[in-house]
Short mmCIF file of C-alpha atoms in Angstrom, two decimals:
data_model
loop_
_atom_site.label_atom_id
_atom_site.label_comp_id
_atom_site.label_asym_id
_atom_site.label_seq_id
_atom_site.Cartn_x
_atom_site.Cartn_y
_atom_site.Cartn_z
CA UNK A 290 -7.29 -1.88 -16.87
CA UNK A 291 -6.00 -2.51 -20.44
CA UNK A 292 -2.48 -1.61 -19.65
CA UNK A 293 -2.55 -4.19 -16.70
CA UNK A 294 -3.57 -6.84 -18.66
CA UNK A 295 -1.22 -5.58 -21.60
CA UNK A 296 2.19 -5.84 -19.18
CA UNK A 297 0.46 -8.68 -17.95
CA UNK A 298 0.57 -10.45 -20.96
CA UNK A 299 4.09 -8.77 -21.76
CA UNK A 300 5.08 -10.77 -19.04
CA UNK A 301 3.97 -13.84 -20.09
CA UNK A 302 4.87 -13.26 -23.06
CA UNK A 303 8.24 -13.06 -22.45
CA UNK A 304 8.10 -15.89 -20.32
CA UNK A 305 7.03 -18.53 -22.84
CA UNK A 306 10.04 -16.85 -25.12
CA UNK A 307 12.55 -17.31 -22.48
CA UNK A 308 13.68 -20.63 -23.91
CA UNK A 309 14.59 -18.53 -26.94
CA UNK A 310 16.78 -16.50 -24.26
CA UNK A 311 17.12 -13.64 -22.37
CA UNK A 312 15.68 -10.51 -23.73
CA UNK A 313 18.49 -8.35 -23.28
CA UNK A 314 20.69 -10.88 -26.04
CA UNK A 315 18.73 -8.76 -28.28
CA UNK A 316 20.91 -5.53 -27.67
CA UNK A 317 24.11 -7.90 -28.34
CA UNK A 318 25.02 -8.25 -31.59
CA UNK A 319 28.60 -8.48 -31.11
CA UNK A 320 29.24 -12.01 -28.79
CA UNK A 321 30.94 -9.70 -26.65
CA UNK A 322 29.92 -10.86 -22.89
CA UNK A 323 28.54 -7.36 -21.05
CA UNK A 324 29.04 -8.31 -17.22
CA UNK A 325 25.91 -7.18 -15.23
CA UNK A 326 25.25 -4.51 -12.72
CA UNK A 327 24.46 -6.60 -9.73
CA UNK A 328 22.94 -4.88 -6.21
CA UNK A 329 21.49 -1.85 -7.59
CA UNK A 330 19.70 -2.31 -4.21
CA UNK A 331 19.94 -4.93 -1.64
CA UNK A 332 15.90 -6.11 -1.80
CA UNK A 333 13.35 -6.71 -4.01
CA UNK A 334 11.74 -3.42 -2.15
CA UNK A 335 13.05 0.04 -1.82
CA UNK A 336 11.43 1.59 1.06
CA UNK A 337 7.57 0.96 -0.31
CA UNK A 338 7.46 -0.10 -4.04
CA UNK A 339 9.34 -2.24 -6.02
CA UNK A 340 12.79 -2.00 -7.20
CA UNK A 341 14.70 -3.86 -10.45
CA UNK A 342 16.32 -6.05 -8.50
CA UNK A 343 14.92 -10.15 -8.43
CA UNK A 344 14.92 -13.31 -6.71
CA UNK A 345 17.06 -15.66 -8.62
CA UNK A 346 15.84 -18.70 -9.44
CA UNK A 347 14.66 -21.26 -6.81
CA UNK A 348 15.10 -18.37 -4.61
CA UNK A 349 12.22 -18.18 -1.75
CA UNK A 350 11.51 -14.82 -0.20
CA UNK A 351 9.98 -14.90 3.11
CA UNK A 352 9.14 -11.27 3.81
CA UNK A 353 7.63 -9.54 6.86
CA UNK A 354 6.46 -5.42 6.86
CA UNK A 355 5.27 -3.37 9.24
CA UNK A 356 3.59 -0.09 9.67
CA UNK A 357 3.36 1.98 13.43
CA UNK A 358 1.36 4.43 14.41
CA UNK A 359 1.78 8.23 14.14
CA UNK A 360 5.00 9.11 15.33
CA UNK A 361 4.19 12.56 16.33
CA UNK A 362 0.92 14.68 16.76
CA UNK A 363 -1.66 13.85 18.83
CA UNK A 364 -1.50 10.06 18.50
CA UNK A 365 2.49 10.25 18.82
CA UNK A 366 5.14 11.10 21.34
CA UNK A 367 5.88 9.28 24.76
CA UNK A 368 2.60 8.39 25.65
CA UNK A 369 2.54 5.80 22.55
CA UNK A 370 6.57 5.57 22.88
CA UNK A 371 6.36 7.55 18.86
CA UNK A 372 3.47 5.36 17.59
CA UNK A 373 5.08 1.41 18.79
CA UNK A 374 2.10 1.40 21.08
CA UNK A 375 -0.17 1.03 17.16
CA UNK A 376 0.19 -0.51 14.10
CA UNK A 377 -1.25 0.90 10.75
CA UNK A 378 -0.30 -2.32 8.66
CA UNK A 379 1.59 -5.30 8.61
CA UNK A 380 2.39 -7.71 5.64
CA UNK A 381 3.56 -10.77 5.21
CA UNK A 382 4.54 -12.24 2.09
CA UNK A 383 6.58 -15.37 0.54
CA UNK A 384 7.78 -14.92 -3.11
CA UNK A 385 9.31 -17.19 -4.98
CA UNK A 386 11.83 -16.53 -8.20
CA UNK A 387 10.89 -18.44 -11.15
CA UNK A 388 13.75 -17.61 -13.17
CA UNK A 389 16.67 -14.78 -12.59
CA UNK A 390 14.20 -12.53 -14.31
CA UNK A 391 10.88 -13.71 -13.18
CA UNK A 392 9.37 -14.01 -9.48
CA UNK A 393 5.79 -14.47 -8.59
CA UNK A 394 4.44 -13.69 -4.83
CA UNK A 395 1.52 -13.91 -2.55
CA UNK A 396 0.62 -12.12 0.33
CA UNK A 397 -1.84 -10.92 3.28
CA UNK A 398 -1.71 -7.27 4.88
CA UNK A 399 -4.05 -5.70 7.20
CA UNK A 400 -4.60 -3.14 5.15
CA UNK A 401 -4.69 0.80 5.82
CA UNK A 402 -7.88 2.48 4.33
CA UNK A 403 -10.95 1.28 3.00
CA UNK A 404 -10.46 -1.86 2.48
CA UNK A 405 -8.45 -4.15 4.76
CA UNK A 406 -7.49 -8.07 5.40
CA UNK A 407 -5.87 -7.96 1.99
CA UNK A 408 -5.03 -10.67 0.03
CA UNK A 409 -2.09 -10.34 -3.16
CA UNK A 410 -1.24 -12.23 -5.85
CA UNK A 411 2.01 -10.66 -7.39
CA UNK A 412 4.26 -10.90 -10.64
CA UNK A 413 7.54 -8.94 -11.53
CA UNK A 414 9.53 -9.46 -14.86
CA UNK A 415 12.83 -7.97 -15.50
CA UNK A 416 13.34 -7.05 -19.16
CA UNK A 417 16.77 -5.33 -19.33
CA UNK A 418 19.61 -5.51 -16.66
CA UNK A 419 21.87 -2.37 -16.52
CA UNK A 420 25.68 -3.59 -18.02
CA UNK A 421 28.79 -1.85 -16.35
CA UNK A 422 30.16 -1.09 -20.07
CA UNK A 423 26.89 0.64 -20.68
CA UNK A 424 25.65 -1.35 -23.55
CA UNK A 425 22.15 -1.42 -21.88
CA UNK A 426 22.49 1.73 -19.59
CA UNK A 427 19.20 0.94 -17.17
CA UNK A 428 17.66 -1.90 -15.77
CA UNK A 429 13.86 -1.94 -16.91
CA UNK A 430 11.17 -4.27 -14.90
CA UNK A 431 7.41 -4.22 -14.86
CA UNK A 432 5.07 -5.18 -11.65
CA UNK A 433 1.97 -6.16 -11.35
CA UNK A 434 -0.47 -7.31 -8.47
CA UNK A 435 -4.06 -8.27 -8.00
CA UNK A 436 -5.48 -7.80 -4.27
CA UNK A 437 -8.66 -9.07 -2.75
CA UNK A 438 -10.34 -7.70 0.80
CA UNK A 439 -11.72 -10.44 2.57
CA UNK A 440 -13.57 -8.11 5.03
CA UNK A 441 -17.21 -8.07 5.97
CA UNK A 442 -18.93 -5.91 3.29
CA UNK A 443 -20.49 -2.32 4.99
CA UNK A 444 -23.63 -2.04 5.23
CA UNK A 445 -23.62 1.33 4.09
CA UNK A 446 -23.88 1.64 0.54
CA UNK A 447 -22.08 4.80 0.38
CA UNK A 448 -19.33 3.29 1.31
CA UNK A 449 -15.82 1.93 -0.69
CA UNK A 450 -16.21 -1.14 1.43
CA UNK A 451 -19.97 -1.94 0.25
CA UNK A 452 -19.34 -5.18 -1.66
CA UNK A 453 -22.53 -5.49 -3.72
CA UNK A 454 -20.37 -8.62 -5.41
CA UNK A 455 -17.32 -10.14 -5.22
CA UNK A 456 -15.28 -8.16 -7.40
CA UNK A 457 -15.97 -4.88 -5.71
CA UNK A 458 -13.41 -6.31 -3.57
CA UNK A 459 -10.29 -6.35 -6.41
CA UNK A 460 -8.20 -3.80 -6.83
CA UNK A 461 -4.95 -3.98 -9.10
CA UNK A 462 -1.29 -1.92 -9.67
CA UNK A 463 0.71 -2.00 -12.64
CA UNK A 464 3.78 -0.70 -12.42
CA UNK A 465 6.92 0.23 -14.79
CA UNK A 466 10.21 0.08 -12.79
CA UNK A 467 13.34 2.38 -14.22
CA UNK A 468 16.59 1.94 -12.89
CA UNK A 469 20.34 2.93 -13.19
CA UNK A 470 22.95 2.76 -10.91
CA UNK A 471 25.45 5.63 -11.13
CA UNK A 472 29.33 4.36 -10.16
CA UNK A 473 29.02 2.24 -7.12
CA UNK A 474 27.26 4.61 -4.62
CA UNK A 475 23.68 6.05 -6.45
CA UNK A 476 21.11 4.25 -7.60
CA UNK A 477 17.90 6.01 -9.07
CA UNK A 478 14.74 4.54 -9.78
CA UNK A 479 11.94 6.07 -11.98
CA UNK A 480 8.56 4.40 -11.23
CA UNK A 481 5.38 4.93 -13.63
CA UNK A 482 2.38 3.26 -11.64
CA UNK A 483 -1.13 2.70 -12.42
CA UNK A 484 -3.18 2.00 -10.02
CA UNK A 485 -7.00 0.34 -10.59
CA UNK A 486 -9.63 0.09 -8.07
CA UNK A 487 -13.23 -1.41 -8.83
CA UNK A 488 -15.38 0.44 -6.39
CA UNK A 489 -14.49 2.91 -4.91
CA UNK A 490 -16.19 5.78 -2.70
CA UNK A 491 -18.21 8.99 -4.59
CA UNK A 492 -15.66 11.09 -6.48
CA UNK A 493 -12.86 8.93 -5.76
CA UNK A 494 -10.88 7.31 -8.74
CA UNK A 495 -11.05 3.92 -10.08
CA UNK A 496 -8.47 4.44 -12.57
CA UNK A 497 -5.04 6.86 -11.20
CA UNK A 498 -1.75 7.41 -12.54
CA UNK A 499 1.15 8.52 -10.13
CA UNK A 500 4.84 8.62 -11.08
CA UNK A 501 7.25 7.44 -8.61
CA UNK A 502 10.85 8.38 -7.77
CA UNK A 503 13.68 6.55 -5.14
CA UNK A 504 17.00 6.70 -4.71
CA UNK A 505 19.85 4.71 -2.50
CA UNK A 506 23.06 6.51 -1.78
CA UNK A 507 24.72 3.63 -0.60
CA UNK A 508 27.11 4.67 2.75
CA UNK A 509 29.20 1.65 3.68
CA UNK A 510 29.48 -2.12 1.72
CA UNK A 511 26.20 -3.46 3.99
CA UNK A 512 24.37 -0.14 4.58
CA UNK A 513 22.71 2.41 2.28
CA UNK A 514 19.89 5.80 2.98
CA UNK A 515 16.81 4.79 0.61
CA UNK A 516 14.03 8.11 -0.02
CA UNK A 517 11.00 7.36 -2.57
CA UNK A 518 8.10 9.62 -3.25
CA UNK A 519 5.06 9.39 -5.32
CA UNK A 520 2.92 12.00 -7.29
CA UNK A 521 -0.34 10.71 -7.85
CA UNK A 522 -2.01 12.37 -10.30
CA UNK A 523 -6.22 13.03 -8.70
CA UNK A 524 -8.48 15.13 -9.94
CA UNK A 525 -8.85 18.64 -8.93
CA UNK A 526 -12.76 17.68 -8.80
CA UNK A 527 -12.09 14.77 -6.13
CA UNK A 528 -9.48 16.70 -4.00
CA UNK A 529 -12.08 19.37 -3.72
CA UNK A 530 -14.79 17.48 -3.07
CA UNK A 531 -12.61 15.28 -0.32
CA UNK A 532 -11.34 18.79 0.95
CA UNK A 533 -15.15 19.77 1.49
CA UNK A 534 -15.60 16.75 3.65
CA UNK A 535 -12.66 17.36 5.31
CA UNK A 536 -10.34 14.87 3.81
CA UNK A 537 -7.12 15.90 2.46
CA UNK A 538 -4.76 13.17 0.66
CA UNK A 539 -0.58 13.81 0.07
CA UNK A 540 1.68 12.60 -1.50
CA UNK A 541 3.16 9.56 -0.46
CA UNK A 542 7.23 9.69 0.79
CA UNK A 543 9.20 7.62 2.62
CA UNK A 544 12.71 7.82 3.82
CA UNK A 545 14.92 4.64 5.21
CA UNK A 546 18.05 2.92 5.78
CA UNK A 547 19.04 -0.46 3.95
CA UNK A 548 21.19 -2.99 6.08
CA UNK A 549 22.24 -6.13 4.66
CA UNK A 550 22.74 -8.91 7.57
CA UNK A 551 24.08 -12.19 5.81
CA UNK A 552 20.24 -13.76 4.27
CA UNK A 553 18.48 -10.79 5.90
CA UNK A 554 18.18 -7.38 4.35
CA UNK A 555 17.10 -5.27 6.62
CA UNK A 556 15.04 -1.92 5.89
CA UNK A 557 14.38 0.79 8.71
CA UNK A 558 11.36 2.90 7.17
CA UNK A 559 9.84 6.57 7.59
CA UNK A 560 6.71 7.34 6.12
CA UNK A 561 3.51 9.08 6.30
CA UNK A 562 1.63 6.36 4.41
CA UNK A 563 -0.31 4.23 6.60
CA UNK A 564 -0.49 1.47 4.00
CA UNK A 565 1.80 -0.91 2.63
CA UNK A 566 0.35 -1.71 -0.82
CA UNK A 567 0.69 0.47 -3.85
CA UNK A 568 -3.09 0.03 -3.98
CA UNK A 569 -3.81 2.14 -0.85
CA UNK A 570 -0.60 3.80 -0.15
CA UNK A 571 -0.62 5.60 -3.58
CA UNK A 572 -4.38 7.23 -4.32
CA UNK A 573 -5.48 7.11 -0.74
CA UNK A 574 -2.65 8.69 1.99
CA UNK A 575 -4.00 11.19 4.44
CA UNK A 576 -1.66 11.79 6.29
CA UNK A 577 1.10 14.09 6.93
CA UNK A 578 4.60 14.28 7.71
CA UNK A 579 4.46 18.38 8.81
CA UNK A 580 1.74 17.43 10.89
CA UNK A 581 3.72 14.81 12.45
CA UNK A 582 1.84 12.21 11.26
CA UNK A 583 4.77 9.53 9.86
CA UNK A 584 5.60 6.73 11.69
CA UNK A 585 8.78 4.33 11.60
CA UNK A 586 8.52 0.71 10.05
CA UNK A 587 10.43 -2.10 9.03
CA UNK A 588 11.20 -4.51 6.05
CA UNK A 589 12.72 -7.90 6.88
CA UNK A 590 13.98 -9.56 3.57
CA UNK A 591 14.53 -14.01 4.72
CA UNK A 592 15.93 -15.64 1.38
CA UNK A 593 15.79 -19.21 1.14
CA UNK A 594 17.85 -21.03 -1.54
CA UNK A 595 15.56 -24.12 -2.30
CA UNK A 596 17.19 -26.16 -4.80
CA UNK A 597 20.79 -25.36 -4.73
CA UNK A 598 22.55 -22.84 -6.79
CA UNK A 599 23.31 -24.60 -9.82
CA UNK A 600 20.26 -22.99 -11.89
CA UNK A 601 21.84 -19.51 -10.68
CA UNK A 602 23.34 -17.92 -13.90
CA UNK A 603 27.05 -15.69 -13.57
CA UNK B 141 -1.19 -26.45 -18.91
CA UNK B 142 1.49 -24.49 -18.13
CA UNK B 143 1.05 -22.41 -21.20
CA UNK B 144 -2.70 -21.95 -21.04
CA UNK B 145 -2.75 -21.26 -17.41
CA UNK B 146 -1.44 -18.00 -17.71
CA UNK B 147 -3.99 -16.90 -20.20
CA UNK B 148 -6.78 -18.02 -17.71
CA UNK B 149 -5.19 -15.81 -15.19
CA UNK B 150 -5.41 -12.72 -17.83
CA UNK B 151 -8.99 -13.74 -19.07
CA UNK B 152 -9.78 -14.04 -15.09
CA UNK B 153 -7.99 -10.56 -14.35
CA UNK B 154 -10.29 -9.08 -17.81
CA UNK B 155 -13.48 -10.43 -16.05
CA UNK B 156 -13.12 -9.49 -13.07
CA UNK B 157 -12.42 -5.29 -13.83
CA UNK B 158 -14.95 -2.85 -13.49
CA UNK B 159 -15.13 0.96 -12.69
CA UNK B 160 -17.62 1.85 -10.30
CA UNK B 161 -18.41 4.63 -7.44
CA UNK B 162 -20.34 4.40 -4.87
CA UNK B 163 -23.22 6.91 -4.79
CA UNK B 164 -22.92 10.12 -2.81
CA UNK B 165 -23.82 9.90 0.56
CA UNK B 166 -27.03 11.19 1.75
CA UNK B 167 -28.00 12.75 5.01
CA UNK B 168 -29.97 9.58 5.51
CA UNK B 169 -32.92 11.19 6.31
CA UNK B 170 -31.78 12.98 9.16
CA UNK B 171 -32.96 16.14 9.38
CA UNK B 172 -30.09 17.89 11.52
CA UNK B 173 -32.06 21.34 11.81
CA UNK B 174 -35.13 19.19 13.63
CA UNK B 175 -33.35 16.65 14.90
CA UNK B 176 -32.67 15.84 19.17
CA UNK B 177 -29.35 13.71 19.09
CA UNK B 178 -28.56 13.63 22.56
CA UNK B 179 -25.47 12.47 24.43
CA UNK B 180 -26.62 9.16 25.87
CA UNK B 181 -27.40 8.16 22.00
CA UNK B 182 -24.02 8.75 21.02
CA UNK B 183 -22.63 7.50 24.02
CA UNK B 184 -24.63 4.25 23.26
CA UNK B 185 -23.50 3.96 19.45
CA UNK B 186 -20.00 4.29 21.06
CA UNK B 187 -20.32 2.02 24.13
CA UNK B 188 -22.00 -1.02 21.04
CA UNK B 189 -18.98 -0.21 18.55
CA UNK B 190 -15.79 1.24 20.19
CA UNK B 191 -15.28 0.40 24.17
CA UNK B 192 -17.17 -3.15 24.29
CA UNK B 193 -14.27 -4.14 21.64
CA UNK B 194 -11.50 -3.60 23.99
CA UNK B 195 -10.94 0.09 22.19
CA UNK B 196 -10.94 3.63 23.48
CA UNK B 197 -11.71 2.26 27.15
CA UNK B 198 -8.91 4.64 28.66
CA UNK B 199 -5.62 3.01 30.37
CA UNK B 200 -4.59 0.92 26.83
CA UNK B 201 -3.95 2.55 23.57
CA UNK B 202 -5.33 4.80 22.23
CA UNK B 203 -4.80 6.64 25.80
CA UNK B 204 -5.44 10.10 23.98
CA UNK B 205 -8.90 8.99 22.70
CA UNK B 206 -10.29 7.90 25.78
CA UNK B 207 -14.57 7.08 25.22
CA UNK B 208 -15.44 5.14 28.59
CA UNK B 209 -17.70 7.91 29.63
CA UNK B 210 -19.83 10.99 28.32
CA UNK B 211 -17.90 13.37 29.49
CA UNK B 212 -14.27 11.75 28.43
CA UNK B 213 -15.80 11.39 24.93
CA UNK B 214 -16.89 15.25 24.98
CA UNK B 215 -13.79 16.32 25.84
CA UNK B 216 -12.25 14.52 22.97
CA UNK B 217 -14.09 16.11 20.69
CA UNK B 218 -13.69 19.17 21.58
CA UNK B 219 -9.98 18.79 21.64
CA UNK B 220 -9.48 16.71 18.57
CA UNK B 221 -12.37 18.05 16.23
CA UNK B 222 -10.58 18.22 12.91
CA UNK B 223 -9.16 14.11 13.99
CA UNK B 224 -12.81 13.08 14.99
CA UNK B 225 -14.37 14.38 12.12
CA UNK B 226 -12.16 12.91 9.49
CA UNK B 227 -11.97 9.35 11.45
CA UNK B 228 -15.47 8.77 12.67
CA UNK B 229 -18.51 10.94 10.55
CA UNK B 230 -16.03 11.74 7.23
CA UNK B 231 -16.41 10.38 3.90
CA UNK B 232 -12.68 8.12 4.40
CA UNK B 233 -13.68 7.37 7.94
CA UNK B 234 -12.17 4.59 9.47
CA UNK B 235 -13.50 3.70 12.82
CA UNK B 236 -14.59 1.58 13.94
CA UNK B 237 -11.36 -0.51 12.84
CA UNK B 238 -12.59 -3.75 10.74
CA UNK B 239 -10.99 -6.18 12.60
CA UNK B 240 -14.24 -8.37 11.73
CA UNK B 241 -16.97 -5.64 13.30
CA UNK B 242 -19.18 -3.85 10.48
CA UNK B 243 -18.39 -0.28 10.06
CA UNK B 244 -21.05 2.59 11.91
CA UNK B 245 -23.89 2.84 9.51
CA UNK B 246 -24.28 6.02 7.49
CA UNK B 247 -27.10 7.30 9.90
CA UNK B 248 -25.33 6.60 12.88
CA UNK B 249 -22.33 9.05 11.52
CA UNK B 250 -24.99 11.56 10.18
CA UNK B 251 -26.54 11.54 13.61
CA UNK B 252 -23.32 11.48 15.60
CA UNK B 253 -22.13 14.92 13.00
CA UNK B 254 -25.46 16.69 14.10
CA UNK B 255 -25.11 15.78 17.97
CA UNK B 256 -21.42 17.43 17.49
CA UNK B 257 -22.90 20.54 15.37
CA UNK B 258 -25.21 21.17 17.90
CA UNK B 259 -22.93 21.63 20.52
CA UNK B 260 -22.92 17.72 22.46
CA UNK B 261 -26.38 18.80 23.76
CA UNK B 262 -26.91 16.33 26.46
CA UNK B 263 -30.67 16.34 26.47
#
C-alpha cells in the first residue's frame, strides 16, 4: 500500500513541479532540442494494461471495452457463435489529459470475479519520453487506480464479497510502465504491477506483485499485432490451497490487433482473462487458453479535442 | 485548493487500506456423512436463484447449462462436474451472477456439494 501512495505522491509531486518544466529537461544539459518518439502505440491501452503513451492536453478519451464469453470449450463454439452469445465484462470509461504528461480517468465495469459493478478512479504520469537520438532511450510512466464494488455485500462471511464496511470494497493497482520503441516497427513494454486488495477470500492475497510484458510489431502505417502477458507472483501456499478446492488461476495473456481509424483506435482482443481491470485480471484469472477458455474482445479508443490544439506542445 | 486537494486524495487513499482475509469456510454445520440433501431441495435453491432470473431456463444462453428441470440439472452435472464445482459450491464461485441478487449462502453450496457427493440421490 506504501508504494501506491509513494507513486501516488510521485505523481503529484511532479505535477505541482511542472511549472518548473518537464522532467525529462533534466537529462538536457546541452540546449540541444531531442525530437520525441511519438506512437510507440496507437492508445493509451495495449491489449489489457496501460501503455506510455498519453492524452495530450484538453484531450477527452471516451473509451468503451468489452469482454465475451469462452470462445471454445464447453461454453464456446456455434451454439454461443464462440462466446458473442455472453459477456464476461464491459467497461466504459472517459479520461481526460491534464497536461501532455498527465491524464486522470474514471470508469464503471461489470466486473469479472469477486467483486463486480466496479467503479475507478485513475491517474497516469509520464516521466521520461523515449528521444529518436537516444538521449533518453525509454519512455517511463507510472499508473495508478483506486476501484470501488458497488454490489450488494454476501451474506456469507466467507466470502471476498462480504463487505463488513465500506472499504472492504477498495481495491487498488500501481503500476510502473517501461517502454522503448525499436526503429519504427517494435515496441516493447516492461510492466512492474502491484496490485492491493482489502479483503479478500481465505488464503488469497491482499498484497501481489506480477511483472508484465507487451509488445506491438507494427504491420502497416494504421495497423499493428499487440501480445501482453503477466506473471503474477502467488504463493505456493494459496495456489495449493485454491488447487485443493478445485480452483486453479494462470497467467494472464492476451493477443490483439491495433487499427487506427481517423479519432478511433481500434483494438481486436484475445484473452483468457475474464476481467478487464488489473485488479481482477492480474491475481484472480481462472481460466485457460489450452482449455479453450479465451474469448475475443474489443477496445474502442473516441478522442475528443476540447479546447483546441493550441495547449498541444511539438 | 488545487494544491491541497491532491493530498486529501492520498490521506483518503492511506485511510482507506487495509489487509484482511476472510475466514476459512466452514462446512456450516452440515454434516455431509448424516445428512439427506435430496433433489427437490436443490432443485428448489436453483428454481429461487438461477431460472426465476431469466438464467439457465434452456432455449437462451447458457443453452449448455440448461436447469429448468431435475433431470436437465442432473445431467449437467454429471457432464460438467469439474465446471459446476468450480462455478457454483467452490471457494471463487461465481453463480449466481450479481447482477443485484445476493450470492447462494455458504450452506446452500455445502448442501448442494453433499447432494452431488452422494450421487443426486433423489429421495
Amino acid at each position: 500500500m506504501k508504494i501506491i501512495s509513494i507513486i501516488f505522491l510521485g505523481c503529484i509531486i511532479s505535477w505541482q513541479a511542472s511549472a518548473q518544466g518537464s522532467l525529462d529537461k533534466l537529462f538536457d544539459s546541452t540546449g540541444v532540442t531531442h525530437t520525441k518518439v511519438r506512437d510507440t502505440y496507437k492508445s493509451t491501452r495495449i491489449v489489457q494494461g496501460q501503455s506510455t503513451e498519453m492524452l495530450r492536453k484538453h484531450e477527452l478519451d471516451f473509451r468503451v471495452a468489452h469482454r465475451f464469453g469462452d470462445a471454445g470449450g464447453e461454453f464456446g463454439g456455434t451454439k454461443t457463435f464462440f462466446g458473442t452469445d455472453n459477456s464476461t465484462d464491459i467497461r466504459i470509461a472517459f479520461e481526460y489529459g491534464i497536461s501532455d504528461n498527465l491524464m486522470v480517468g474514471i470508469s464503471r465495469s461489470k466486473g469479472s470475479g469477486d467483486l463486480q459493478q466496479l467503479y475507478e478512479g485513475l491517474v497516469k504520469y509520464r516521466f521520461l519520453q523515449q528521444t529518436t537520438d537516444n538521449h533518453i532511450p525509454v519512455s517511463l510512466a507510472v499508473f495508478g487506480n483506486m476501484v470501488i464494488s458497488g454490489m450488494p455485500s454476501n451474506t456469507d462471511i466467507t466470502s471476498a464479497a462480504h463487505f463488513s464496511d465500506g472499504s472492504d470494497r477498495l481495491m487498488y493497482v500501481a503500476q510502473a510502465l517501461v517502454s522503448r520503441k525499436f526503429a519504427d516497427r517494435l515496441s516493447l513494454t516492461l510492466m512492474p504491477t502491484y496490485v492491493h486488495r482489502n479483503h479478500v477470500s481465505y488464503l488469497d492475497m491482499n498484497n501481489m506483485f506480477a511483472l508484465g510484458a507487451a509488445g506491438r510489431l507494427k504491420l502497416s502505417k494504421r495497423l499493428g499485432l499487440l501480445a501482453e502477458y503477466y506473471y503474477p507472483f502467488r504463493t505456493a501456499e494459496s495456489k495449493d490451497y485454491f488447487k485443493s478446492k478445485g480452483t486453479t488461476f494462470y497467467n494472464p495473456l492476451g493477443l490483439g490487433l491495433e487499427i487506427e481509424t481517423g479519432g478511433h483506435v481500434f483494438s481486436v482482443t484475445f484473452t483468457n482473462s475474464t476481467a478487464i481491470l488489473e485488479n481482477q485480471f492480474i491475481p484472480a484469472t481462472t481460466t485457460s487458453w489450452l482449455q479453450g477458455q479465451f474469448r475475443w474482445g474489443f477496445n474502442i479508443s473516441r478522442r475528443f479535442t476540447l479546447f483546441g490544439k493550441k495547449d498541444w506542445k511539438k | 485548493m488545487t494544491r491541497i486537494a491532491p493530498f486529501l486524495l492520498i490521506c483518503l487513499v492511506f485511510a482507506a487500506c487495509k489487509n484482511e482475509q476472510a475466514p476459512p469456510p466452514v462446512s456450516g454445520g452440515i454434516n455431509c456423512d448424516a445428512a439427506k440433501i435430496t433433489t427437490s431441495y436443490v432443485l428448489g435453491v436453483v428454481q429461487a436463484n438461477c431460472t426465476s432470473r431469466n438464467c439457465h431456463p434452456g432455449g437462451s444462453s447458457p443453452v449448455v447449462a440448461d436447469f429448468s428441470t431435475a433431470d436437465k440439472l442432473k445431467g449437467y452435472i454429471n457432464t460438467h462436474r469439474s465446471t459446476f464445482d468450480l462455478r457454483v459450491t467452490g471457494p471463487q464461485a461465481d453463480m449466481p451472477q450479481s447482477m443485484g441478487f445476493p450470492a447462494l449462502s455458504q450452506g446452500m453450496k455445502d448442501s448442494i456439494a453433499c447432494w452431488i457427493a452422494h450421487g443426486l440421490p433423489d429421495q
